[in-house]
Every structure is written in C-alpha cells, then in structure tokens.
RNA sequence: GGGCGGGUAGCUCAGUUGGGAGAGCAUCGGCCUUACAAGCCGAGGGUCACAGGUUCAAGCCCUGUUCCGCCUACCA
C-alpha cells in the first residue's frame, strides 16, 4: 500500500468494478427479502452537478448503501428531467450563436435539435453522479420524455380531464414576455423593488368633478374598464354609477363599489384593469366588466393602446407619465416599494396576462394528500415542514399546466376546426370525437415539466402497466430532496401518487437544507461564489467530499461548505488509510478464519475497544435510521480517530508479542474490518480499497457485506470501565508532563497512592499500558498510610493519587503554579456544588439519583481539593 | 401582511426525554515516538443575542424585545 492515499485512481477503479459485478442492480422480486426503494430527484438533463445535487445524492447513497448492506432488496432509480423551459432556453442560446432562432427552424426541427443536444450532452450529469459514487441501478435509468413516461403522462392527463379535474379556461396567468409562456404561481419569484405610486385624475363624464386613483403601473390605465371604491365611502358616495373619462383613449368607464377596495390605501379609489391584474380580473367577473388586453405576448403595447401602440411596456410607462403630466392628469408621484414577480428562468418581469390555459383542479387531490400526512401514511422530516406543507395544501390554487413552448409533453387535446369542440385522447385521434370531422389540430402547448415529475415514483416503475417493479418497490421507502421543491414536486407527487396508485408515493420525506458558501450566502454565478463539486473532488477526492456533506447535514439547518472543513475530512480519510496500512502490516500472514474468537483470551484493551466498537455500531445504526446523518458521521469520526487510532492502535503496539499476540491481531483485524463496514455508506471508496486487503473469508465487495450489528459477545462493560480508569490516569500523567515541560522522551517515575486494593491490582496488572503511553520508568504502589512522595507533582483521579516524581526532572515552582491553577478551578466547581446541595428544595424535589450523583461529585471534588492543597503546601515548604 | 428557521469558543457549527457547556479549524507550548508532520502529546478560550417567567434546577420549556436569513402573499 502506498504511503499516501490517492483517491483519483482508486475511486475510478472501484466504481467500474462495482458496476461490472452488477452490484447496483436490484431485481423486482416481491418474494425476496424486504425491499427498500428510492427514486432520485431527476436532475435537469441540461444540468451540471452543483452542491445541491452533491448533497442530495450523498444522502441518498448513504441510505441506499446502508440498507443494501442490511440485506434488503434495495433499488435506487436514477433518471433525468427534460426540464422544458430550461432546456429550451439552453438550446436556443446554442442556436443563437449560429444566428438561428427556433422560429427559423420550425417546431419539429427544433424539437429534433433538442433531442440531438440531449444525446450529445445529456448524460454529463449522470457521469458526475457516478463520480460521486452514487450506487443507482443504472439499468433502470429513465428520462421524463421516455416512451413509457410519456404514456403515463397521457394516461393521467386524459383521466383527469374525463373526471373534470383538468379544464381549459380564460384566466389571468403569470406571463413571461421573454419566454412567451405562461408560468405557474410557483415559477414566479417575488422581489420588492423601488418603484412609485402615481396619483392621477380621471375627469367625470358629466363635468361634475374628478376622481383621483393611485397606481403603481400607470401604463395599465389604457386597459381600465372601471374605477372602484369601497361601499359606503362618503368621499365617493355621490359618484357611484357615474362615469369618468379615461385620458388619451377617451373611453368612458363606470365608477363602481366593491368591498375589496381598501379605504385607507391611496385615495380610496382604484382603477380596474381586468385583463392585466388578477384582483381586477376577479372584480371584473363580479361586475361584468369588459376585459381589454393592451399588450401582445412580448409585452409590447397593441392596437388597444391607441397612440402608444408598438411601445414596450416600460417605455410606455415613461412616455405615459410624461403625457399625463403634460395633460394635467398627474396629481402626485411618490416613492413606493412594490413587489414585482420575475420569471424563475430568465428573471424577466412577469406580466399578469389574460389568456386561455389548461388547469388542474387540485383541491380534491390536495385534501387526500393532507389526510395522508395527518394519518401518518407519509412522514415529513424535519417535522417542522409538515406545517408548511399543510399551509400550502390548504390554500392551494388551481395549477396552470400549459406552457407555450415547444420542448415537453404536448397536450393531448385536439381542436376541431369544424365544430370547435375539443377531443382529448390517449392515442392521437384521426377525427373529432364530437362531429367526426377530420379537420382537427392538436393544441400547440406543452405541459408544465412538473406534471411529468409528479408521476416519477410510479411512472419510472412502468405504470400504467401493472409491473413487478411496482409490486415490489411501490410505495418507495423515502424521497430525499431539498426543501425548495416541497411544493413544486413533493406535494404534487403526493397528490398524483394517491390519485393513481391508491397509495402514497413514499413513506418518508426527508428534506435537506440548501448548501451555501462559507458565509451563508446562496451560491450563484453572478456572485461568483459557486464552488464546483467536481473541483472539490479533484482536490480532495469523493470520499472526503461526501464525508463533509454528511457531517454538515444536521436536520433543518443550512449547510455552509468551507474549504477548510473539507480539507479536515480529507485528513480523516488519510488517517483511515494509515490505520489500515498499520493494521494490515501487523496482521500479515494472520488467518482470522482459523481463530475461534470466543476462545480468545482478550486483554483489557481488547475488551475495551470491542466494547466501544459495539457502542459505535449501535449509535451509528440509530443515527442512520433516524436520518441523523451528522450524528452518524460524528460518531464514526470520533471512534475511528480518537478511540481506535489514538488509543487502541497505540496500545496494540506493545501487545503483539507472546500470548497476547493472537487476540490482539484478531482484535485489530476485527475492529478495522467492522469500522470500514460502518463507514462504507458514507465513504465507499477508501473503505473498499482497504477492506479488500483484509485477510479471511468475505463477500465479493464491502458493498454487500452485512452491516455490522451489536453483539452480546462483546458486552464488556466492567472491563471497559476499568480500562477507562487507566486511560484517565495516563491522561493525567501526560497532562503533568505537558504542562510542566518534561521532555517527551524522559522516562519518569510514578507513585500511585491508594487504599483501593482493586484499583491497585488493576493498575499493577496493566502497568505496561501506563509505562508505554505515559512514558514512565518505575511505577510504585503505596497505601495511603505511606507519606506522600516529596518533591512531586500530583494528579487526583477517583480512588487514587498519582505522583510524578520531579527530582532532577524539573523546577518545583512550575508545579506549584500548576497546582494553584487547579486549586482555583476546583474551588469554583466545588462552591457551585455546595450551593446546590445546600438548597433544601433541591434535596426534596430532585430525583433521588440526581441528588446522589451530585453528592458523589461533591465528595470527589472536596477530596480532590484537599489533596491538591496539601500537595501545594508541601511543595511550598 | 402571514409563516418558518436561526443568534452557543476568534471562525464554521453540534448539543432529542431540563441535572457538571462540546467538535473541527484557528491560536499557544512541546515532539520527525519505526501507520500517519495530511501526524502525535498538552494548553488556553464561551454572563449559550437581550429581558422576564415556569422549575429545586434552563443553552434546552413559556412570554416579550432585538438582529439575521428564508418561504409565502391578489395592499391597487
């Protein structure tokens, strides 16, 4: 084995090996062992791996590998998402470089171009996931525009349509004038911007006065069809029913009353533009108002805008303001913060726009999805997200699913040019279902990308066929994803899964945090703070990267990735490597299969590490089962480095001779192997590399080795406690050495003074540990009747005093100072304890075991303090 | 406007039934001890945002204040 761990070559080699052996594959066999399944949140096919993916896939892979080692029939379905608008934008940009627009090509050619793009670049992110070690079943790789998935999409659309849950209607939608498409409410990002509130006057038609309205969007006045005031607003009572004149377009519009109007806001009179504002649209329906669309699909003013026709909407605003002012219509203009919606893809300002769109009536499905969580059929973790889920589900509005783009699932609806009716069908119809005319054409819109994603947990398993996959693996065990797509995706999968499969799509939902930069800022290209996971892996290896993400994945908290931290865990990987190297070297030629471990005479140190290992197994398993990733990582880090390496391996160096040799070799072998298996789900590569070198009979890969289980055979609680005393003593002696500046090489003499015979014999029997790890020479045991050794440093442990003889080793003054420091510290602690125990209420009301514990600690501190004081006095004389 | 999360060591963060405040990095001192200097041994450092309350006991539970972040919203 090489001196330093080199991840690059090793990671590549093992991934290929696992793949060749078919270890990622799961068969759909419901008779087999229990099953465990997951579907990947499909990354955009245009995507490149970012920190979010890295986090997401690491957490998934850990659970997949853990459960696979548990012996479950474990499936992880991978795939990619066609990502309608995003992908179309990418390909359009590509074409633009060649001076071509999609309109030059036409729809069919453009769609073919996107497929071509996908074939060329679409698997990049898949390769990156492999680089991370993701153990997906690649034989089952799916794409949301696959034949099978497209079939599922059509089936769902047609069913919902027939049930009346999908309908087509005029409505105000979020329109992106750049993408030329409607967007769902979720695809709009709101942001407060500095704007203005314009007050403008509309003269009354009968010349009896004027009404002043306030608006943040003066250009929409061109589409006004009413002015509304609150019922009973005395200021305007006399105007109700009258008409006012809209400047520039000279339209007469009524003044109406509606309870929605806020008396306090602005002038208490609001202009109503039913075709360009949702509120106004709804008010328009209530009052039967005309709807005048004043812009085209690019946000350019149309013929209804009269003299402003042909102007961009923002240019129109500027010109109109000038004209209003010039015409004496502008009363006031004040600074005002206004929330503006932006397209989540291209960031253009969203235009509320009246158009005909397809919608899903989601209320009934939302109710079932709420019930499923309330009844515990699906658990949402961390639990605080449940509330958010309910909140959204309860206030859900119909889902606009049509998009005016070309890349995506075409809506399976055909319009009849003869009778005007709509035919919705799974198979492309030849004639209109209503009048039989062959003169039909398909709706040009495609479906919202999330429509197909909503079906992902069952469409990837072959639905609508009744496949063995569905039987074996549905519902999936858990979905792991970022909280940012709880509504986009998780909620909709819940609705669709319950609707079409009759059961929830997953038992658990685990929502992880966002990965941010080290200062807590969201990573973005414009900020230039993006850390590329591929760079990280090039530098530190996939294992170090995965371990970092895991250690940071505390439930419900943002993750701040920092280079330093990754480096720290890179060192940890190297530490494991070196421990492996040490153990393998020491057990060379050792055949673990020839040893019956139940007949081995384990040393105290052996028993101690086996006991600690048992605990580590328990804690790690519990943490993983509870999605407490950071705890699992922390537990294993502490055990491997600070228990196994710092203590046991050091202790083992003096136990590889004589009768201790075989038990020590076995313990080294066993502890290393088990630790690697425990670590494998988090850091698959380095663990496999070392594990393969371990002697003895074992599985073809650590990937399919059984995950370690707690065993009664190592329930060495008493021995572990005894060893802990020795470790404590070694620590105390080392501390004295360190603090008083005794040379690390100087073998010192130590006197252990105690009347505790058991303790004395324990230390006598295990003298070697102290001699080697605390670098001592003579260790003398004396009873409490014997006088304290003069000119010595003192450390107090429970039931024993430890004296380090200083004669000729160092200056007494240093030790006096050291003791004084400890006396101060101990006195403080003791005071706190005394105060507590002096409180009668505490003694009366606290649990008995708590009081006893406090008394014990008090006594211990008291005795320690006394000893320290005596020792200090002695030295001062 | 509504909702959620957070404020713990210089930095990044743990701390799940309330009972002696932790880790990593950074800092300081000492070590090339034959697995590892990407390492080993030792040390220093915190009125757990602030103010109240509950309790024998609060980083943890309750109320209020404040600061930061996020989500959500049809206040023109």
PDB file of C-alpha atoms (C1' of nucleotides) in Angstrom, chain A residues 3-4 214 261-262 265 270 279 336 387 397 518 552 554 557 560 564-565 570-571 574-575 578-579 581-582 628 631 634 638 641-642 645-646 649-650 653 734-735 738-739 744-745 839 841-842 845-846 850 854 857, chain B residues 2-8 11-17 19-26 29-45 55-57 68-76:
ATOM      1  CA  UNK A   3       2.296   5.872   1.784  1.00  0.00           C
ATOM      2  CA  UNK A   4      -0.338   8.442   0.995  1.00  0.00           C
ATOM      3  CA  UNK A 214     -53.458  55.608  -7.244  1.00  0.00           C
ATOM      4  CA  UNK A 261     -61.221  48.196  -2.037  1.00  0.00           C
ATOM      5  CA  UNK A 262     -59.172  49.439   0.903  1.00  0.00           C
ATOM      6  CA  UNK A 265     -54.886  52.924   0.711  1.00  0.00           C
ATOM      7  CA  UNK A 270     -58.735  52.145  -7.519  1.00  0.00           C
ATOM      8  CA  UNK A 279     -57.654  41.175  -8.475  1.00  0.00           C
ATOM      9  CA  UNK A 336     -43.166  53.276  -3.158  1.00  0.00           C
ATOM     10  CA  UNK A 387     -46.861  22.779   8.890  1.00  0.00           C
ATOM     11  CA  UNK A 397     -54.988  27.311  -6.134  1.00  0.00           C
ATOM     12  CA  UNK A 518     -18.938  29.644   3.900  1.00  0.00           C
ATOM     13  CA  UNK A 552     -22.805  19.057   7.897  1.00  0.00           C
ATOM     14  CA  UNK A 554     -27.784  18.457  10.589  1.00  0.00           C
ATOM     15  CA  UNK A 557     -30.199  23.739   9.085  1.00  0.00           C
ATOM     16  CA  UNK A 560     -22.153  26.150   4.818  1.00  0.00           C
ATOM     17  CA  UNK A 564     -11.014  24.207   5.371  1.00  0.00           C
ATOM     18  CA  UNK A 565     -13.604  21.797   6.581  1.00  0.00           C
ATOM     19  CA  UNK A 570      -9.573  14.802   3.710  1.00  0.00           C
ATOM     20  CA  UNK A 571      -7.079  14.344   6.520  1.00  0.00           C
ATOM     21  CA  UNK A 574      -5.846   9.733   5.080  1.00  0.00           C
ATOM     22  CA  UNK A 575      -5.931   8.790   8.744  1.00  0.00           C
ATOM     23  CA  UNK A 578      -2.820   4.888   7.510  1.00  0.00           C
ATOM     24  CA  UNK A 579      -4.648   2.975  10.197  1.00  0.00           C
ATOM     25  CA  UNK A 581      -1.884   0.273   6.497  1.00  0.00           C
ATOM     26  CA  UNK A 582      -0.742  -0.262  10.075  1.00  0.00           C
ATOM     27  CA  UNK A 628     -29.377  11.969  11.678  1.00  0.00           C
ATOM     28  CA  UNK A 631     -24.500  12.205  14.167  1.00  0.00           C
ATOM     29  CA  UNK A 634     -19.514  12.433  14.069  1.00  0.00           C
ATOM     30  CA  UNK A 638     -14.640  10.174  16.932  1.00  0.00           C
ATOM     31  CA  UNK A 641      -9.707   8.644  15.007  1.00  0.00           C
ATOM     32  CA  UNK A 642      -9.791   9.293  18.719  1.00  0.00           C
ATOM     33  CA  UNK A 645      -6.210   5.267  16.298  1.00  0.00           C
ATOM     34  CA  UNK A 646      -5.232   7.400  19.272  1.00  0.00           C
ATOM     35  CA  UNK A 649      -3.621   1.168  17.949  1.00  0.00           C
ATOM     36  CA  UNK A 650      -1.093   2.798  20.261  1.00  0.00           C
ATOM     37  CA  UNK A 653       1.984  -1.793  19.655  1.00  0.00           C
ATOM     38  CA  UNK A 734       0.610  13.229  30.178  1.00  0.00           C
ATOM     39  CA  UNK A 735      -1.012  16.438  31.271  1.00  0.00           C
ATOM     40  CA  UNK A 738       2.905  18.674  29.027  1.00  0.00           C
ATOM     41  CA  UNK A 739       2.210  21.445  31.475  1.00  0.00           C
ATOM     42  CA  UNK A 744       8.657  13.655  25.938  1.00  0.00           C
ATOM     43  CA  UNK A 745      11.463  11.157  25.953  1.00  0.00           C
ATOM     44  CA  UNK A 839     -30.702  24.022  48.804  1.00  0.00           C
ATOM     45  CA  UNK A 841     -35.744  22.386  47.777  1.00  0.00           C
ATOM     46  CA  UNK A 842     -33.268  20.621  45.584  1.00  0.00           C
ATOM     47  CA  UNK A 845     -37.728  17.750  44.866  1.00  0.00           C
ATOM     48  CA  UNK A 846     -34.998  16.481  42.616  1.00  0.00           C
ATOM     49  CA  UNK A 850     -29.681  13.111  40.666  1.00  0.00           C
ATOM     50  CA  UNK A 854     -24.420  15.446  42.943  1.00  0.00           C
ATOM     51  CA  UNK A 857     -19.383  14.642  42.702  1.00  0.00           C
TER      52      UNK A 857
ATOM     53  C1'   G B   2     -48.690  35.869   7.258  1.00  0.00           C
ATOM     54  C1'   G B   3     -45.360  31.775   8.368  1.00  0.00           C
ATOM     55  C1'   C B   4     -40.701  29.321   9.431  1.00  0.00           C
ATOM     56  C1'   G B   5     -35.592  28.893  10.955  1.00  0.00           C
ATOM     57  C1'   G B   6     -31.509  30.888  13.392  1.00  0.00           C
ATOM     58  C1'   G B   7     -28.326  34.195  17.181  1.00  0.00           C
ATOM     59  C1'   U B   8     -23.553  28.830  21.695  1.00  0.00           C
ATOM     60  C1'   C B  11     -14.356  31.179  12.531  1.00  0.00           C
ATOM     61  C1'   U B  12     -17.920  27.147  10.879  1.00  0.00           C
ATOM     62  C1'   C B  13     -21.267  24.530  13.630  1.00  0.00           C
ATOM     63  C1'   A B  14     -23.119  20.122  17.198  1.00  0.00           C
ATOM     64  C1'   G B  15     -25.933  19.827  21.698  1.00  0.00           C
ATOM     65  C1'   U B  16     -33.848  14.694  21.113  1.00  0.00           C
ATOM     66  C1'   U B  17     -36.857  12.970  27.185  1.00  0.00           C
ATOM     67  C1'   G B  19     -29.404  17.932  36.097  1.00  0.00           C
ATOM     68  C1'   G B  20     -21.396  19.047  35.864  1.00  0.00           C
ATOM     69  C1'   A B  21     -21.086  23.736  28.201  1.00  0.00           C
ATOM     70  C1'   G B  22     -18.782  20.236  23.072  1.00  0.00           C
ATOM     71  C1'   A B  23     -16.288  19.226  17.951  1.00  0.00           C
ATOM     72  C1'   G B  24     -13.416  20.738  13.690  1.00  0.00           C
ATOM     73  C1'   C B  25     -10.471  24.692  12.110  1.00  0.00           C
ATOM     74  C1'   A B  26      -7.621  28.776  14.062  1.00  0.00           C
ATOM     75  C1'   G B  29       3.596  25.255  24.176  1.00  0.00           C
ATOM     76  C1'   G B  30       6.244  20.605  23.273  1.00  0.00           C
ATOM     77  C1'   C B  31       7.535  16.474  19.882  1.00  0.00           C
ATOM     78  C1'   C B  32      10.454  13.858  12.959  1.00  0.00           C
ATOM     79  C1'   U B  33       7.723   8.230  19.151  1.00  0.00           C
ATOM     80  C1'   U B  34       9.597   2.752  13.128  1.00  0.00           C
ATOM     81  C1'   A B  35       0.693   3.637  10.270  1.00  0.00           C
ATOM     82  C1'   C B  36       0.160   8.760   9.547  1.00  0.00           C
ATOM     83  C1'   A B  37       4.168  16.086  10.280  1.00  0.00           C
ATOM     84  C1'   A B  38      -2.270  15.334   5.826  1.00  0.00           C
ATOM     85  C1'   G B  39       0.795  13.333  12.135  1.00  0.00           C
ATOM     86  C1'   C B  40       1.467  12.892  17.893  1.00  0.00           C
ATOM     87  C1'   C B  41       1.157  14.957  23.152  1.00  0.00           C
ATOM     88  C1'   G B  42      -0.521  19.012  26.055  1.00  0.00           C
ATOM     89  C1'   A B  43      -2.913  24.015  26.937  1.00  0.00           C
ATOM     90  C1'   G B  44      -5.836  28.463  26.656  1.00  0.00           C
ATOM     91  C1'   G B  45     -10.592  30.373  25.102  1.00  0.00           C
ATOM     92  C1'   U B  55     -38.851  24.977  37.834  1.00  0.00           C
ATOM     93  C1'   C B  56     -35.207  22.670  43.313  1.00  0.00           C
ATOM     94  C1'   A B  57     -32.547  23.156  38.513  1.00  0.00           C
ATOM     95  C1'   C B  68     -30.049  37.965  10.607  1.00  0.00           C
ATOM     96  C1'   G B  69     -31.863  34.576   6.890  1.00  0.00           C
ATOM     97  C1'   C B  70     -35.595  32.118   4.164  1.00  0.00           C
ATOM     98  C1'   C B  71     -40.551  30.923   2.433  1.00  0.00           C
ATOM     99  C1'   U B  72     -45.287  32.818   1.253  1.00  0.00           C
ATOM    100  C1'   A B  73     -48.967  36.812  -0.320  1.00  0.00           C
ATOM    101  C1'   C B  74     -54.347  39.048  -5.496  1.00  0.00           C
ATOM    102  C1'   C B  75     -52.198  46.134  -0.260  1.00  0.00           C
ATOM    103  C1'   A B  76     -54.015  48.973  -6.269  1.00  0.00           C
TER     104        A B  76
END
